[in-house]
Amino acid sequence: MNLDFTPEQIAFREEVRAFIAENYPEDLKSKMADSEELGKEDYLAWHRILAKKGWVAPGWPKEYGGPGWSTVERYIFAEECAKADTMMILPFGINMVGPVIYTFGTPEQKARFLPRILSGEDWWCQGYSEPGAGSDLASLRTKAERQGDHYIVNGQKTWTTLAQHADWGFFLVRTDPDAKMQEGISFLLIDMKSPGITVRPIITLGGEHEVNEVFLDNVKVPVENRIFHENKGWTCAKFLLAHERTGIAGVARSKRGIEKLKQIAKTEQANDRPLIEDPFFRRKIAELEMDLTALEYTELRVLANEQAGKGPGPESSLLKIKGTEVQQRITELVLEAVGHYGAPYFRGFPEDGDNIYPIGPDYAHQAAPRYFNMRKTSIYGGSNEIQRNIIAKMVLGL
Amino acid sequence: MNFEYTEEQTLLRNTLSRYFADAYDFEARRKMTGSDAGRDPAVWTALAEELGILGAAFSEEQGGLGGGALENMLIMEEFGKALAVEPYLSTVVVAGGFLKRSKSPAAEGMIEKIISGEAIVAFAYAEPTGRYDLSAVKTEAKASGSGYTISGQKSVVAGAPWATHFVVTAKTATGVAAFLVEAGADGISMRSYPTVDGGMAAEVQFDGVSVGADARLTAEDGLADIELVVDEATVAACAEAVGCLHQLHAQTMQYAKERKQFGRAIADFQVLQHRMVDMFMEVEQAVSMTLMATLKLGEDAKARAAAVSLAKAKVGRACKFVGENAIQIHGGMGMTDELAVGHYFKRATILEGLFGSIDHHLARYEKLSF
């Protein structure tokens, strides 16, 4: 047992670092630094560059277009991306539906969808939650009725992230209305341009248009777009949730987040001294670093198990709970650190207005919206209370 | 990066675990700790001879099995699980830690005695006014002739009544150093007492105790060595705590499944399920932090100390949270002396403060890394 990197792994780190330095788009850097609203092309630019290099799907098996990295190499890659503040790769295709398709799909489905997920040609969204089915996901009521070689889908989904850009969506629908709860659900891939689909924005606390309502009104979906067996979609759903949870810890990004927080706390003044010298504020940062370190080594233990052939199990719920708590606390402390300048609201300002009368430091502009926005993390992907239920049942046998 | 145990390490853990299961169950422990001596010397003999584990963390040249910090971690975890009071921490981890690095001619023979079980060492470092600061030492070692004369008072020296030797920290002309002193040396007086966690300790008075030059185990200005060894001991204490925490959590779940109220097992209540999940998460994170700190003991002094302090603070938090909730979920039964859970809670409480409280270690971490 040791924490040493092999010479090959050290060389790999250098390679990743050099690739990012040479290939990460300059304009994306400045857009992210200025906290500008990002468009579809902005989201995809880095995705396409990584896809070309073969690095966009670190967790995928080689036969489906993954780079064939070990868990350590994936850890190194995530760290280097976080250090360079690169754009996050959207999870819906790469981390969510992709693994479901290569695990449960037919050869035709794999050939049709996987390459387009990798290349970024298809933008995916997730049709899981409904107005009446949140934590109790299995109570979903969107129904799909079989008519010959099609399903006719009717219902409403909600909290559908970035559906406004999506080409495709993966949906949980009820195919057997008489079966109880988890039975009778199927996993469908639906073309978002299909007639009968309406996407309506939901504006969230930070003022952003990130999530949507999706209405399905007699949407015709070919049966060949169903993944796995009819009425067995819950198997795919559970698999996906467990997959979603491991990445969700976000250790590398949180490390970078704490670095930035410390930088802000060194710049901000409290009683004519840097805020970071305030014993109370400093203690909160230390505790955050302590909890992030505990999370990091817990994730490494889980990854080591995974490497040894045990897939992501219910322990990943721990990573979800603790990971999102850390992410939230970072944004809490950034907001606390910027003091008064957490209050000004910048949406809709004329583009060069700030240059004339700068309002507070740049790092303060997104502090409050980010704090508000990050409240979502303990709610999505199965709320942290639901994760506790999962651990209680699946790990502790209670 | 690799998180696998070797076959030898797994064997070591299993051997010790089986021994404790056979010879050191809760009732056996109660008898041993309740006796005048506070222990059964046969256990130490068995650890040395039957199991041969006292040499696990020494190099082969020193007569050991070639292990190190990981072996100490595994052993201490089993001690924690069994609530064993035997002085492995002070004898092997602390005294062994000084001796294996010492250039003193006395060291080699002493390691042999430790491995054979002949020597038991207590670590006399704390003082009435020093709290957790290893440099705040008032005990003095004055140069006299070719050796030293040691005078001062040491507090709550764990295992002192059983010790054949002490490792004593004392102020020298240039700093703080660690000395090896025979427990029976002239000028040493002790007031022994039991401790709340089932162990034995003593207030130890050193009154002009003469030792030779070879008794000094570190440089005269040896604070760096003392900090290194105490960091190793701190991680070992974390590992012992991990053993305790596993038991506290397991016993609590067991009890909650059996105890019925309102016509059902109390483990059916979601409020208690979530509490036990929170305990589980604290235990798992304590395991991770202990592993992290163990693997970082070989790094440079600053990185090592920061890692150890972060781990100790996190493990300390876990001791408090898991311990207190274990008692709470056991309800009135948790308050009785007859259940094991309370005894684990008491040991976890002492471990929480051993080698520094949560606040001490967070402050130390801040000093090192901000």
XYZ file of N, CA, C and O in Angstrom, chain A residues 1-6 9 72 75 262 266 276 279 281-287 289-291 293-295 297-301 304 308 315 317-318 321-322 325 384-389 391-392 395-398, chain B residues 1-6 9 70 73 249 253 256-257 267-268 270 272-274 276-278 280-285 287-289 291-292 295-296 299 309-311 313-314 317 358-359 362-363 365-367 369-370:
408
model
N 0.837 -1.193 0.000
C 0.000 0.000 0.000
C 0.873 1.246 0.000
O 1.792 1.364 0.790
N 0.617 2.158 -0.924
C 1.377 3.404 -0.959
C 0.659 4.426 -1.827
O -0.263 4.101 -2.560
N 1.104 5.693 -1.717
C 0.468 6.775 -2.468
C 1.327 7.230 -3.649
O 1.058 8.256 -4.248
N 2.367 6.470 -3.951
C 3.317 6.918 -4.967
C 2.744 6.749 -6.367
O 2.047 5.791 -6.663
N 3.096 7.689 -7.238
C 2.770 7.541 -8.648
C 3.945 6.889 -9.346
O 5.107 7.154 -9.020
N 3.645 6.030 -10.306
C 4.713 5.395 -11.087
C 5.277 6.420 -12.072
O 4.616 7.419 -12.376
N 2.841 7.130 -14.672
C 1.734 8.001 -14.250
C 2.179 9.462 -14.169
O 1.419 10.365 -14.494
N -6.407 5.284 -11.497
C -5.421 6.300 -11.127
C -5.268 7.333 -12.238
O -5.187 8.536 -11.991
N -8.131 9.621 -12.173
C -7.969 10.547 -11.044
C -7.015 11.682 -11.435
O -7.284 12.854 -11.193
N -9.342 30.462 -0.615
C -8.213 30.959 0.184
C -7.636 32.229 -0.428
O -7.241 33.148 0.280
N -7.425 35.854 1.270
C -6.162 36.591 1.439
C -6.313 38.026 0.947
O -5.636 38.930 1.424
N -8.135 35.936 5.932
C -7.651 34.579 6.221
C -6.954 34.522 7.584
O -6.766 33.443 8.149
N -9.269 34.246 13.031
C -9.221 32.858 13.516
C -10.511 32.075 13.258
O -10.462 30.869 13.058
N -12.760 32.553 10.709
C -12.908 32.230 9.285
C -11.901 31.162 8.870
O -12.202 30.228 8.143
N -10.715 31.303 9.368
C -9.636 30.375 9.056
C -9.977 28.961 9.533
O -9.724 27.979 8.847
N -10.607 28.879 10.690
C -10.997 27.570 11.221
C -12.026 26.902 10.311
O -11.991 25.697 10.082
N -12.928 27.713 9.759
C -13.930 27.129 8.861
C -13.262 26.565 7.604
O -13.668 25.520 7.105
N -12.246 27.265 7.123
C -11.542 26.746 5.936
C -10.801 25.452 6.297
O -10.821 24.476 5.542
N -10.164 25.455 7.463
C -9.419 24.255 7.876
C -10.358 23.053 7.980
O -10.033 21.943 7.535
N -11.535 23.280 8.546
C -12.497 22.173 8.694
C -12.971 21.680 7.328
O -13.182 20.489 7.123
N -11.180 21.801 4.588
C -10.079 21.019 4.014
C -10.005 19.635 4.645
O -9.730 18.647 3.975
N -10.294 19.592 5.929
C -10.308 18.304 6.629
C -11.369 17.390 6.014
O -11.099 16.234 5.686
N -12.560 17.930 5.829
C -13.638 17.098 5.298
C -13.405 16.728 3.837
O -13.761 15.630 3.409
N -10.432 16.258 2.515
C -9.409 15.208 2.522
C -10.032 13.855 2.864
O -9.717 12.835 2.241
N -10.939 13.864 3.836
C -11.619 12.611 4.201
C -12.416 12.076 3.016
O -12.425 10.872 2.741
N -13.044 12.979 2.291
C -13.817 12.575 1.110
C -12.892 12.016 0.029
O -13.166 10.983 -0.576
N -9.939 10.581 0.254
C -9.392 9.253 0.529
C -10.484 8.196 0.587
O -10.228 7.027 0.305
N -11.706 8.607 0.917
C -12.810 7.656 0.849
C -13.089 7.319 -0.615
O -13.298 6.153 -0.965
N -13.037 8.337 -1.468
C -13.258 8.068 -2.890
C -12.155 7.164 -3.446
O -12.426 6.241 -4.205
N -10.921 7.425 -3.027
C -9.826 6.578 -3.516
C -10.021 5.128 -3.089
O -9.735 4.208 -3.849
N -10.533 4.939 -1.877
C -10.802 3.561 -1.426
C -11.891 2.921 -2.279
O -11.789 1.751 -2.643
N -10.440 2.108 -5.621
C -9.561 0.930 -5.542
C -10.408 -0.339 -5.581
O -10.047 -1.323 -6.224
N -10.581 -3.251 -8.474
C -10.462 -4.665 -8.144
C -11.679 -5.454 -8.637
O -11.868 -6.603 -8.270
N -22.048 2.271 -1.573
C -21.147 3.163 -0.822
C -21.036 4.500 -1.529
O -20.670 5.503 -0.924
N -23.181 6.358 -2.342
C -24.106 7.324 -1.726
C -23.380 8.207 -0.717
O -23.707 9.382 -0.553
N -22.414 7.620 -0.023
C -21.605 8.404 0.924
C -20.875 9.518 0.188
O -20.837 10.664 0.636
N -23.306 12.319 -0.693
C -23.695 13.160 0.451
C -22.550 14.078 0.847
O -22.688 15.301 0.916
N -21.386 13.489 1.090
C -20.268 14.289 1.602
C -19.714 15.227 0.530
O -19.291 16.337 0.824
N -22.032 18.198 0.207
C -21.910 19.070 1.388
C -20.680 19.972 1.273
O -20.742 21.165 1.574
N -30.060 13.985 -0.548
C -29.146 13.397 0.429
C -29.885 12.568 1.482
O -29.299 11.664 2.075
N -31.161 12.867 1.666
C -31.958 12.040 2.586
C -32.249 10.675 1.950
O -32.182 9.639 2.618
N -32.540 10.709 0.648
C -32.755 9.436 -0.060
C -31.457 8.616 -0.054
O -31.479 7.392 0.114
N -30.321 9.296 -0.201
C -29.041 8.571 -0.149
C -28.865 7.884 1.206
O -28.328 6.780 1.294
N -29.304 8.546 2.261
C -29.224 7.932 3.590
C -30.119 6.704 3.664
O -29.767 5.695 4.277
N -31.294 6.796 3.041
C -32.162 5.606 2.999
C -31.464 4.461 2.276
O -31.554 3.303 2.688
N -28.204 3.926 1.947
C -27.139 3.349 2.792
C -27.763 2.490 3.892
O -27.308 1.376 4.172
N -28.820 3.023 4.515
C -29.457 2.284 5.615
C -29.889 0.900 5.132
O -29.658 -0.109 5.802
N -26.437 -0.892 2.611
C -25.126 -1.107 3.239
C -25.281 -1.636 4.661
O -24.626 -2.581 5.067
N -26.163 -1.000 5.421
C -26.268 -1.367 6.829
C -27.310 -2.456 7.078
O -27.372 -3.013 8.168
N -28.148 -2.730 6.093
C -29.154 -3.777 6.255
C -30.182 -3.449 7.322
O -30.682 -4.325 8.024
N -30.515 -2.176 7.451
C -31.506 -1.773 8.469
C -32.917 -1.874 7.907
O -33.123 -1.783 6.714
N 0.063 4.433 -6.907
C -0.945 4.457 -5.843
C -1.566 3.070 -5.723
O -1.971 2.494 -6.720
N -1.625 2.584 -4.513
C -2.042 1.197 -4.333
C -2.608 1.041 -2.918
O -1.974 1.442 -1.947
N -3.794 0.501 -2.811
C -4.443 0.372 -1.506
C -4.596 -1.085 -1.067
O -5.439 -1.400 -0.248
N -3.754 -1.945 -1.617
C -3.863 -3.361 -1.273
C -2.969 -3.696 -0.079
O -1.846 -3.211 0.011
N -3.475 -4.547 0.795
C -2.621 -5.092 1.851
C -1.873 -6.288 1.295
O -2.387 -7.018 0.453
N -0.652 -6.485 1.804
C 0.083 -7.687 1.400
C -0.507 -8.888 2.137
O -1.263 -8.731 3.100
N 0.418 -8.813 5.732
C -0.349 -7.851 6.530
C -1.730 -8.405 6.875
O -2.207 -8.265 7.998
N 2.330 0.788 8.615
C 1.106 0.071 8.249
C 0.819 -1.071 9.205
O -0.326 -1.333 9.571
N -0.533 0.278 12.275
C -1.924 0.652 12.076
C -2.848 -0.558 12.210
O -3.857 -0.511 12.923
N -20.309 1.339 16.277
C -21.338 1.373 15.244
C -22.026 0.014 15.118
O -23.261 -0.064 15.091
N -26.021 -0.851 15.895
C -26.964 -1.393 14.907
C -27.595 -2.683 15.410
O -28.793 -2.912 15.254
N -30.166 -1.842 18.011
C -31.358 -1.194 17.441
C -32.240 -2.205 16.714
O -33.454 -2.035 16.636
N -31.630 -3.251 16.193
C -32.431 -4.283 15.527
C -33.179 -5.155 16.534
O -34.239 -5.695 16.239
N -34.761 0.061 15.090
C -34.012 0.245 13.841
C -34.934 0.544 12.664
O -34.481 0.952 11.597
N -36.236 0.316 12.834
C -37.191 0.634 11.763
C -37.470 2.128 11.665
O -38.045 2.579 10.682
N -36.935 5.842 10.921
C -36.031 6.517 9.982
C -35.082 7.486 10.693
O -33.926 7.629 10.311
N -33.662 7.139 13.443
C -32.507 6.393 13.962
C -31.678 5.799 12.825
O -30.455 5.704 12.917
N -32.350 5.408 11.747
C -31.601 4.891 10.589
C -30.643 5.962 10.064
O -29.471 5.697 9.810
N -31.158 7.170 9.940
C -30.292 8.225 9.406
C -29.160 8.556 10.372
O -28.049 8.854 9.962
N -27.736 6.406 12.298
C -26.746 5.329 12.173
C -25.992 5.420 10.838
O -24.833 5.025 10.756
N -26.648 5.966 9.818
C -25.951 6.233 8.552
C -24.902 7.325 8.762
O -23.769 7.212 8.287
N -25.268 8.357 9.506
C -24.295 9.418 9.788
C -23.113 8.858 10.581
O -21.959 9.239 10.351
N -22.070 5.770 10.413
C -21.340 4.971 9.419
C -20.406 5.857 8.587
O -19.243 5.514 8.356
N -20.935 6.998 8.164
C -20.112 7.873 7.327
C -18.931 8.431 8.106
O -17.829 8.578 7.561
N -19.143 8.733 9.383
C -18.029 9.201 10.215
C -16.975 8.108 10.370
O -15.779 8.374 10.318
N -17.436 6.879 10.572
C -16.485 5.773 10.740
C -15.672 5.597 9.455
O -14.438 5.500 9.487
N -16.354 5.572 8.324
C -15.651 5.362 7.053
C -14.633 6.472 6.792
O -13.530 6.224 6.305
N -15.013 7.695 7.114
C -14.086 8.800 6.900
C -12.912 8.729 7.878
O -11.787 9.107 7.532
N -11.632 5.930 8.902
C -10.783 4.906 8.287
C -9.925 5.550 7.196
O -8.701 5.355 7.132
N -10.568 6.361 6.345
C -9.850 6.981 5.222
C -8.742 7.906 5.711
O -7.635 7.904 5.177
N -9.052 8.692 6.741
C -8.070 9.649 7.245
C -6.898 8.945 7.910
O -5.746 9.386 7.804
N -5.776 5.980 7.165
C -4.996 5.420 6.066
C -4.155 6.517 5.411
O -2.955 6.348 5.161
N -4.783 7.642 5.146
C -4.099 8.771 4.512
C -2.883 9.177 5.346
O -1.770 9.299 4.830
N -0.042 6.644 5.404
C 0.729 6.606 4.157
C 1.564 7.872 3.962
O 2.486 7.889 3.160
N 1.252 8.931 4.708
C 2.014 10.171 4.564
C 3.060 10.372 5.662
O 3.698 11.419 5.711
N 6.550 11.474 4.525
C 6.794 12.727 3.803
C 7.606 13.709 4.657
O 7.894 13.450 5.812
N -2.279 15.934 11.662
C -3.198 16.767 12.445
C -4.602 16.785 11.847
O -5.593 16.751 12.562
N -4.663 16.819 10.527
C -5.969 16.797 9.877
C -6.688 15.478 10.193
O -7.889 15.458 10.482
N -5.926 14.396 10.152
C -6.508 13.084 10.444
C -6.975 13.007 11.896
O -8.088 12.558 12.186
N -7.820 15.357 13.925
C -9.003 16.188 14.168
C -10.261 15.489 13.664
O -11.288 15.450 14.350
N -10.168 14.912 12.482
C -11.343 14.247 11.905
C -11.716 13.010 12.725
O -12.890 12.752 12.988
N -13.362 14.045 15.927
C -14.783 14.355 15.696
C -15.614 13.076 15.646
O -16.707 13.004 16.197
N -9.138 18.021 19.259
C -9.548 18.443 17.909
C -9.050 19.871 17.645
O -8.440 20.149 16.606
N -9.303 20.763 18.591
C -8.886 22.159 18.416
C -7.370 22.287 18.276
O -6.875 23.049 17.458
N -6.441 21.148 14.745
C -6.851 22.088 13.691
C -5.943 23.317 13.716
O -5.525 23.813 12.665
N -5.629 23.797 14.910
C -4.746 24.966 15.008
C -3.362 24.642 14.457
O -2.736 25.450 13.761
N -2.679 22.392 12.188
C -2.817 22.311 10.734
C -2.811 23.710 10.111
O -2.145 23.949 9.106
N -3.553 24.616 10.727
C -3.621 25.979 10.189
C -2.239 26.621 10.161
O -1.850 27.267 9.192
N -1.499 26.439 11.244
C -0.166 27.032 11.313
C 0.728 26.488 10.205
O 1.538 27.197 9.626
N -0.257 25.147 7.245
C -0.673 25.138 5.836
C -1.355 26.427 5.371
O -1.806 26.493 4.240
N -1.429 27.443 6.221
C -2.062 28.686 5.764
C -1.000 29.751 5.520
O 0.001 29.784 6.181
